[in-house]
mmCIF file of C-alpha atoms in Angstrom:
data_model
loop_
_atom_site.group_PDB
_atom_site.id
_atom_site.type_symbol
_atom_site.label_atom_id
_atom_site.label_comp_id
_atom_site.label_asym_id
_atom_site.label_seq_id
_atom_site.Cartn_x
_atom_site.Cartn_y
_atom_site.Cartn_z
ATOM 1 C CA MET I 21 159.163 108.073 104.900
ATOM 2 C CA ILE I 22 155.902 109.859 104.163
ATOM 3 C CA ASN I 23 155.257 112.712 106.622
ATOM 4 C CA ASN I 24 151.846 113.143 108.237
ATOM 5 C CA ARG I 25 150.720 115.922 105.899
ATOM 6 C CA LYS I 26 151.530 113.900 102.789
ATOM 7 C CA PHE I 27 149.883 110.838 104.300
ATOM 8 C CA ARG I 28 146.659 112.784 104.986
ATOM 9 C CA THR I 29 146.731 114.125 101.433
ATOM 10 C CA ILE I 30 147.047 110.613 100.028
ATOM 11 C CA LEU I 31 144.128 109.426 102.161
ATOM 12 C CA LEU I 32 141.983 112.376 101.076
ATOM 13 C CA CYS I 33 142.744 111.745 97.397
ATOM 14 C CA ALA I 34 141.903 108.079 97.819
ATOM 15 C CA ALA I 35 138.607 108.950 99.493
ATOM 16 C CA LEU I 36 137.671 111.431 96.770
ATOM 17 C CA SER I 37 138.628 108.911 94.109
ATOM 18 C CA SER I 38 136.305 106.394 95.743
ATOM 19 C CA VAL I 39 133.452 108.896 95.870
ATOM 20 C CA PHE I 40 133.847 109.884 92.246
ATOM 21 C CA ALA I 41 134.177 106.267 91.179
ATOM 22 C CA GLY I 42 130.919 105.502 92.952
ATOM 23 C CA ALA I 43 129.278 108.497 91.347
ATOM 24 C CA SER I 44 130.411 107.435 87.886
ATOM 25 C CA GLN I 45 128.835 104.027 88.454
ATOM 26 C CA ALA I 46 125.502 105.463 89.602
ATOM 27 C CA LYS I 47 122.662 104.652 87.204
ATOM 28 C CA ASP I 48 119.889 106.879 85.924
ATOM 29 C CA LEU I 49 116.826 104.694 85.440
ATOM 30 C CA ARG I 50 113.399 105.565 84.114
ATOM 31 C CA ILE I 51 110.570 103.458 85.458
ATOM 32 C CA ALA I 52 107.025 103.202 84.106
ATOM 33 C CA THR I 53 103.972 102.283 86.133
ATOM 34 C CA GLU I 54 100.273 102.446 85.297
ATOM 35 C CA GLY I 55 99.184 105.308 87.536
ATOM 36 C CA THR I 56 95.412 104.758 87.764
ATOM 37 C CA TYR I 57 95.452 101.353 89.419
ATOM 38 C CA ALA I 58 95.010 101.820 93.179
ATOM 39 C CA PRO I 59 96.387 100.519 95.484
ATOM 40 C CA TRP I 60 99.237 99.475 93.170
ATOM 41 C CA SER I 61 99.956 102.828 91.527
ATOM 42 C CA PHE I 62 97.819 105.956 91.503
ATOM 43 C CA VAL I 63 97.929 109.733 91.823
ATOM 44 C CA ASP I 64 96.991 110.925 95.316
ATOM 45 C CA ALA I 65 95.005 114.036 96.246
ATOM 46 C CA GLY I 66 98.178 116.099 96.163
ATOM 47 C CA GLY I 67 98.969 115.037 92.600
ATOM 48 C CA LYS I 68 101.792 112.683 93.633
ATOM 49 C CA LEU I 69 102.288 109.295 92.004
ATOM 50 C CA THR I 70 102.118 106.748 94.812
ATOM 51 C CA GLY I 71 101.096 103.185 95.679
ATOM 52 C CA TRP I 72 102.621 99.778 96.416
ATOM 53 C CA ASP I 73 104.421 99.452 93.083
ATOM 54 C CA VAL I 74 105.797 102.990 93.375
ATOM 55 C CA ASP I 75 107.175 102.255 96.849
ATOM 56 C CA ILE I 76 108.684 98.982 95.619
ATOM 57 C CA ALA I 77 110.272 100.797 92.663
ATOM 58 C CA ASN I 78 111.816 103.427 94.939
ATOM 59 C CA ALA I 79 113.118 100.745 97.303
ATOM 60 C CA LEU I 80 114.684 98.824 94.394
ATOM 61 C CA CYS I 81 116.390 101.998 93.212
ATOM 62 C CA GLU I 82 117.791 102.615 96.694
ATOM 63 C CA VAL I 83 119.266 99.112 96.817
ATOM 64 C CA MET I 84 120.713 99.460 93.303
ATOM 65 C CA LYS I 85 122.025 102.950 94.152
ATOM 66 C CA ALA I 86 120.219 104.278 91.101
ATOM 67 C CA LYS I 87 118.711 107.687 90.515
ATOM 68 C CA CYS I 88 115.215 106.912 89.287
ATOM 69 C CA THR I 89 112.421 108.788 87.598
ATOM 70 C CA ILE I 90 109.015 107.120 87.896
ATOM 71 C CA MET I 91 106.353 108.000 85.349
ATOM 72 C CA ALA I 92 102.753 107.021 84.617
ATOM 73 C CA GLN I 93 102.084 105.282 81.310
ATOM 74 C CA GLU I 94 98.802 104.083 79.817
ATOM 75 C CA TRP I 95 98.638 100.321 80.055
ATOM 76 C CA ASP I 96 97.878 99.590 76.414
ATOM 77 C CA GLY I 97 101.181 101.131 75.307
ATOM 78 C CA ILE I 98 103.375 100.244 78.267
ATOM 79 C CA ILE I 99 105.343 97.393 76.624
ATOM 80 C CA PRO I 100 105.840 99.234 73.294
ATOM 81 C CA GLY I 101 107.118 102.204 75.298
ATOM 82 C CA LEU I 102 109.672 100.020 77.062
ATOM 83 C CA ASN I 103 110.960 98.564 73.813
ATOM 84 C CA ALA I 104 111.071 102.045 72.288
ATOM 85 C CA ARG I 105 113.459 102.946 75.145
ATOM 86 C CA LYS I 106 111.151 105.553 76.678
ATOM 87 C CA TYR I 107 111.931 103.943 80.044
ATOM 88 C CA ASP I 108 114.037 101.090 81.371
ATOM 89 C CA LEU I 109 111.742 99.121 83.684
ATOM 90 C CA ILE I 110 108.034 98.479 84.110
ATOM 91 C CA VAL I 111 107.100 98.167 87.786
ATOM 92 C CA ALA I 112 103.346 97.822 87.480
ATOM 93 C CA SER I 113 102.214 94.441 88.845
ATOM 94 C CA MET I 114 102.529 93.026 85.339
ATOM 95 C CA GLY I 115 101.393 89.434 84.943
ATOM 96 C CA VAL I 116 103.979 87.106 83.445
ATOM 97 C CA THR I 117 102.499 85.361 80.390
ATOM 98 C CA GLU I 118 103.995 83.420 77.488
ATOM 99 C CA LYS I 119 102.909 86.115 75.046
ATOM 100 C CA ARG I 120 104.605 88.856 77.042
ATOM 101 C CA LYS I 121 107.760 86.751 77.406
ATOM 102 C CA GLN I 122 108.123 87.003 73.628
ATOM 103 C CA GLN I 123 108.274 90.796 73.923
ATOM 104 C CA VAL I 124 110.168 91.509 77.151
ATOM 105 C CA ALA I 125 112.374 89.941 79.808
ATOM 106 C CA PHE I 126 110.946 89.442 83.282
ATOM 107 C CA SER I 127 112.532 89.582 86.689
ATOM 108 C CA LYS I 128 111.848 86.913 89.260
ATOM 109 C CA LYS I 129 108.297 87.004 90.630
ATOM 110 C CA TYR I 130 107.630 89.744 93.161
ATOM 111 C CA LYS I 131 103.916 89.191 93.759
ATOM 112 C CA ASN I 132 101.252 86.529 93.345
ATOM 113 C CA THR I 133 98.009 87.492 91.663
ATOM 114 C CA ALA I 134 94.444 86.248 91.250
ATOM 115 C CA SER I 135 91.558 87.533 89.146
ATOM 116 C CA GLN I 136 87.862 87.486 90.028
ATOM 117 C CA PHE I 137 84.593 88.799 88.632
ATOM 118 C CA VAL I 138 82.648 91.635 90.244
ATOM 119 C CA ALA I 139 78.885 91.922 89.774
ATOM 120 C CA LYS I 140 75.755 92.923 91.640
ATOM 121 C CA LYS I 141 75.347 91.129 94.952
ATOM 122 C CA ASP I 142 72.273 89.246 93.740
ATOM 123 C CA ALA I 143 74.049 87.972 90.591
ATOM 124 C CA PRO I 144 74.347 84.183 90.167
ATOM 125 C CA ALA I 145 77.541 82.663 91.561
ATOM 126 C CA ASP I 146 78.128 80.697 88.346
ATOM 127 C CA THR I 147 80.637 82.607 86.237
ATOM 128 C CA SER I 148 81.428 79.857 83.747
ATOM 129 C CA PRO I 149 81.530 80.733 80.039
ATOM 130 C CA ASP I 150 78.131 79.121 79.427
ATOM 131 C CA ALA I 151 76.554 80.904 82.398
ATOM 132 C CA LEU I 152 77.765 84.287 81.121
ATOM 133 C CA LYS I 153 76.555 83.771 77.556
ATOM 134 C CA GLY I 154 75.241 87.085 76.221
ATOM 135 C CA LYS I 155 76.508 89.056 79.225
ATOM 136 C CA ARG I 156 78.527 92.243 78.809
ATOM 137 C CA ILE I 157 81.847 91.908 80.638
ATOM 138 C CA GLY I 158 84.049 94.957 81.192
ATOM 139 C CA VAL I 159 87.830 94.685 81.303
ATOM 140 C CA GLN I 160 90.938 96.821 80.958
ATOM 141 C CA ARG I 161 92.294 96.713 77.413
ATOM 142 C CA GLY I 162 95.591 94.838 77.052
ATOM 143 C CA SER I 163 95.421 93.262 80.514
ATOM 144 C CA ILE I 164 95.844 89.576 81.289
ATOM 145 C CA GLN I 165 92.134 89.516 82.094
ATOM 146 C CA ASP I 166 91.413 90.839 78.593
ATOM 147 C CA ALA I 167 93.410 87.988 77.037
ATOM 148 C CA TYR I 168 91.697 85.444 79.282
ATOM 149 C CA LEU I 169 88.182 86.669 78.480
ATOM 150 C CA THR I 170 88.890 86.827 74.752
ATOM 151 C CA ALA I 171 90.013 83.201 74.707
ATOM 152 C CA THR I 172 87.584 81.746 77.234
ATOM 153 C CA TYR I 173 84.299 83.671 76.933
ATOM 154 C CA PRO I 174 83.471 83.766 73.195
ATOM 155 C CA LYS I 175 79.730 83.756 73.924
ATOM 156 C CA SER I 176 79.971 86.949 76.005
ATOM 157 C CA GLU I 177 80.356 90.526 74.794
ATOM 158 C CA ILE I 178 83.751 91.781 75.956
ATOM 159 C CA VAL I 179 83.788 95.550 76.490
ATOM 160 C CA ARG I 180 87.301 96.995 76.708
ATOM 161 C CA TYR I 181 88.401 100.170 78.479
ATOM 162 C CA ASP I 182 91.657 102.079 78.792
ATOM 163 C CA LYS I 183 91.419 102.189 82.602
ATOM 164 C CA THR I 184 90.035 99.862 85.262
ATOM 165 C CA THR I 185 88.314 102.861 86.863
ATOM 166 C CA ASP I 186 86.337 103.367 83.629
ATOM 167 C CA VAL I 187 85.143 99.749 83.790
ATOM 168 C CA GLU I 188 83.956 100.341 87.357
ATOM 169 C CA LEU I 189 81.996 103.447 86.358
ATOM 170 C CA ASP I 190 80.158 101.560 83.617
ATOM 171 C CA LEU I 191 79.440 98.665 85.966
ATOM 172 C CA ILE I 192 77.761 101.071 88.397
ATOM 173 C CA ALA I 193 75.837 102.671 85.524
ATOM 174 C CA GLY I 194 74.642 99.266 84.320
ATOM 175 C CA ARG I 195 76.374 99.470 80.953
ATOM 176 C CA VAL I 196 78.206 96.208 81.689
ATOM 177 C CA ASP I 197 76.990 93.247 83.735
ATOM 178 C CA LEU I 198 80.311 92.204 85.265
ATOM 179 C CA LEU I 199 83.929 93.226 85.370
ATOM 180 C CA LEU I 200 86.987 91.015 85.599
ATOM 181 C CA ALA I 201 90.043 92.445 87.332
ATOM 182 C CA ASN I 202 92.748 91.766 89.869
ATOM 183 C CA LYS I 203 90.931 90.504 92.973
ATOM 184 C CA VAL I 204 92.883 92.658 95.433
ATOM 185 C CA THR I 205 92.353 95.781 93.345
ATOM 186 C CA SER I 206 88.597 95.257 93.356
ATOM 187 C CA MET I 207 88.479 94.242 96.998
ATOM 188 C CA LEU I 208 90.481 97.162 98.396
ATOM 189 C CA GLY I 209 89.610 99.780 95.803
ATOM 190 C CA PHE I 210 86.260 99.662 94.040
ATOM 191 C CA LEU I 211 84.350 97.593 96.606
ATOM 192 C CA LYS I 212 85.364 99.923 99.443
ATOM 193 C CA ARG I 213 83.636 102.890 97.849
ATOM 194 C CA PRO I 214 80.074 103.856 98.896
ATOM 195 C CA GLU I 215 78.795 103.783 95.312
ATOM 196 C CA ALA I 216 79.841 100.113 95.081
ATOM 197 C CA ALA I 217 77.747 99.013 98.062
ATOM 198 C CA GLY I 218 75.497 96.895 95.831
ATOM 199 C CA PHE I 219 78.368 94.941 94.260
ATOM 200 C CA ALA I 220 80.554 92.023 95.345
ATOM 201 C CA LEU I 221 83.150 89.530 94.168
ATOM 202 C CA VAL I 222 81.401 86.598 92.483
ATOM 203 C CA GLY I 223 82.528 83.184 91.336
ATOM 204 C CA PRO I 224 85.918 81.577 91.981
ATOM 205 C CA GLU I 225 89.405 83.048 91.806
ATOM 206 C CA TYR I 226 91.185 82.530 88.484
ATOM 207 C CA THR I 227 94.957 82.046 88.270
ATOM 208 C CA GLY I 228 97.592 80.631 85.918
ATOM 209 C CA GLY I 229 97.537 80.020 82.189
ATOM 210 C CA LEU I 230 96.601 83.160 80.283
ATOM 211 C CA LEU I 231 96.301 84.926 83.636
ATOM 212 C CA GLY I 232 100.020 84.568 84.175
ATOM 213 C CA GLU I 233 102.545 83.098 86.560
ATOM 214 C CA GLY I 234 102.412 85.898 89.109
ATOM 215 C CA ASN I 235 103.709 89.438 88.704
ATOM 216 C CA ALA I 236 107.220 90.541 87.787
ATOM 217 C CA ILE I 237 109.192 93.553 86.605
ATOM 218 C CA ALA I 238 109.577 93.902 82.847
ATOM 219 C CA LEU I 239 112.806 94.905 81.091
ATOM 220 C CA ARG I 240 114.088 94.914 77.540
ATOM 221 C CA LYS I 241 115.494 91.564 76.452
ATOM 222 C CA ASP I 242 118.951 93.025 75.815
ATOM 223 C CA ASP I 243 119.324 94.428 79.347
ATOM 224 C CA ALA I 244 120.803 91.250 80.878
ATOM 225 C CA LYS I 245 123.047 93.104 83.352
ATOM 226 C CA LEU I 246 120.188 95.254 84.609
ATOM 227 C CA LEU I 247 118.046 92.132 84.990
ATOM 228 C CA GLU I 248 120.700 90.598 87.261
ATOM 229 C CA GLU I 249 120.755 93.769 89.368
ATOM 230 C CA VAL I 250 116.956 93.910 89.644
ATOM 231 C CA ASN I 251 116.756 90.257 90.697
ATOM 232 C CA ALA I 252 119.448 90.801 93.323
ATOM 233 C CA ALA I 253 117.618 93.893 94.588
ATOM 234 C CA ILE I 254 114.349 91.963 94.897
ATOM 235 C CA ASP I 255 116.175 89.338 96.961
ATOM 236 C CA THR I 256 117.582 92.079 99.186
ATOM 237 C CA LEU I 257 114.189 93.721 99.783
ATOM 238 C CA ILE I 258 112.692 90.381 100.770
ATOM 239 C CA ALA I 259 115.645 89.382 102.972
ATOM 240 C CA ASN I 260 115.930 92.673 104.873
ATOM 241 C CA GLY I 261 112.192 93.025 105.541
ATOM 242 C CA THR I 262 111.600 96.055 103.321
ATOM 243 C CA TYR I 263 109.229 94.127 101.049
ATOM 244 C CA ASP I 264 107.006 93.096 103.967
ATOM 245 C CA SER I 265 107.163 96.589 105.461
ATOM 246 C CA ILE I 266 105.925 98.171 102.215
ATOM 247 C CA THR I 267 103.225 95.516 101.859
ATOM 248 C CA ARG I 268 101.913 96.117 105.407
ATOM 249 C CA LYS I 269 101.503 99.805 104.525
ATOM 250 C CA TYR I 270 98.764 98.852 102.041
ATOM 251 C CA PHE I 271 97.507 95.380 102.971
ATOM 252 C CA ASP I 272 96.808 93.272 106.042
ATOM 253 C CA PHE I 273 97.799 90.086 104.208
ATOM 254 C CA LYS I 274 100.867 88.806 102.344
ATOM 255 C CA LEU I 275 101.204 89.108 98.575
ATOM 256 C CA MET I 276 103.411 86.033 98.218
#
């Protein structure tokens, strides 16, 4: 028979083995987000990267028991950086489009999205391609809105910027006539600022097609196992209420 001391030793060894086994399975993940795109991801007054996408990324890592490093990456190079293995995931409210599907794998949808123009409050409500002939429209370079404008508004002058905040500055200065961006971003960011008092959302919401099938997390195409884990983690966040809790921190409406 095993005496009590030996039995306790066996239990302790088993416990330590379990701990070390868990530690060996822990993942180190690098996650990219955009970083200048409030309220989704931005740097706060204390210099900390924060926002809805950052909170979602941290929550996903907790569910996956992964040690994560979240970094800001300029939007125009965010997919090339993923495929160059600079990071493992893009958690940046990325719109799912057919073109992007050729470059990366996407998780299941984790947010709906709509785009809308912003212009001066007295601007005409008609934002059709013919109505905006000759107008200067500002947009973030490489965004789904950029692709949509390029294909749909050939009679307008499309002015591209590295950051949405730069588009907003030129709209205020009168260097562009309209901007096209994520509706929620404009509504809760730009249009809340005093300097934007003379501007408003104009025209209808635009969704689908070149503007994507909602937002998802991007991964490299060869990371099939990680994709399964991310999808399972998204399901967990939605099922246990964490997703809604994070969303309520930033918005008074649902995102999907």
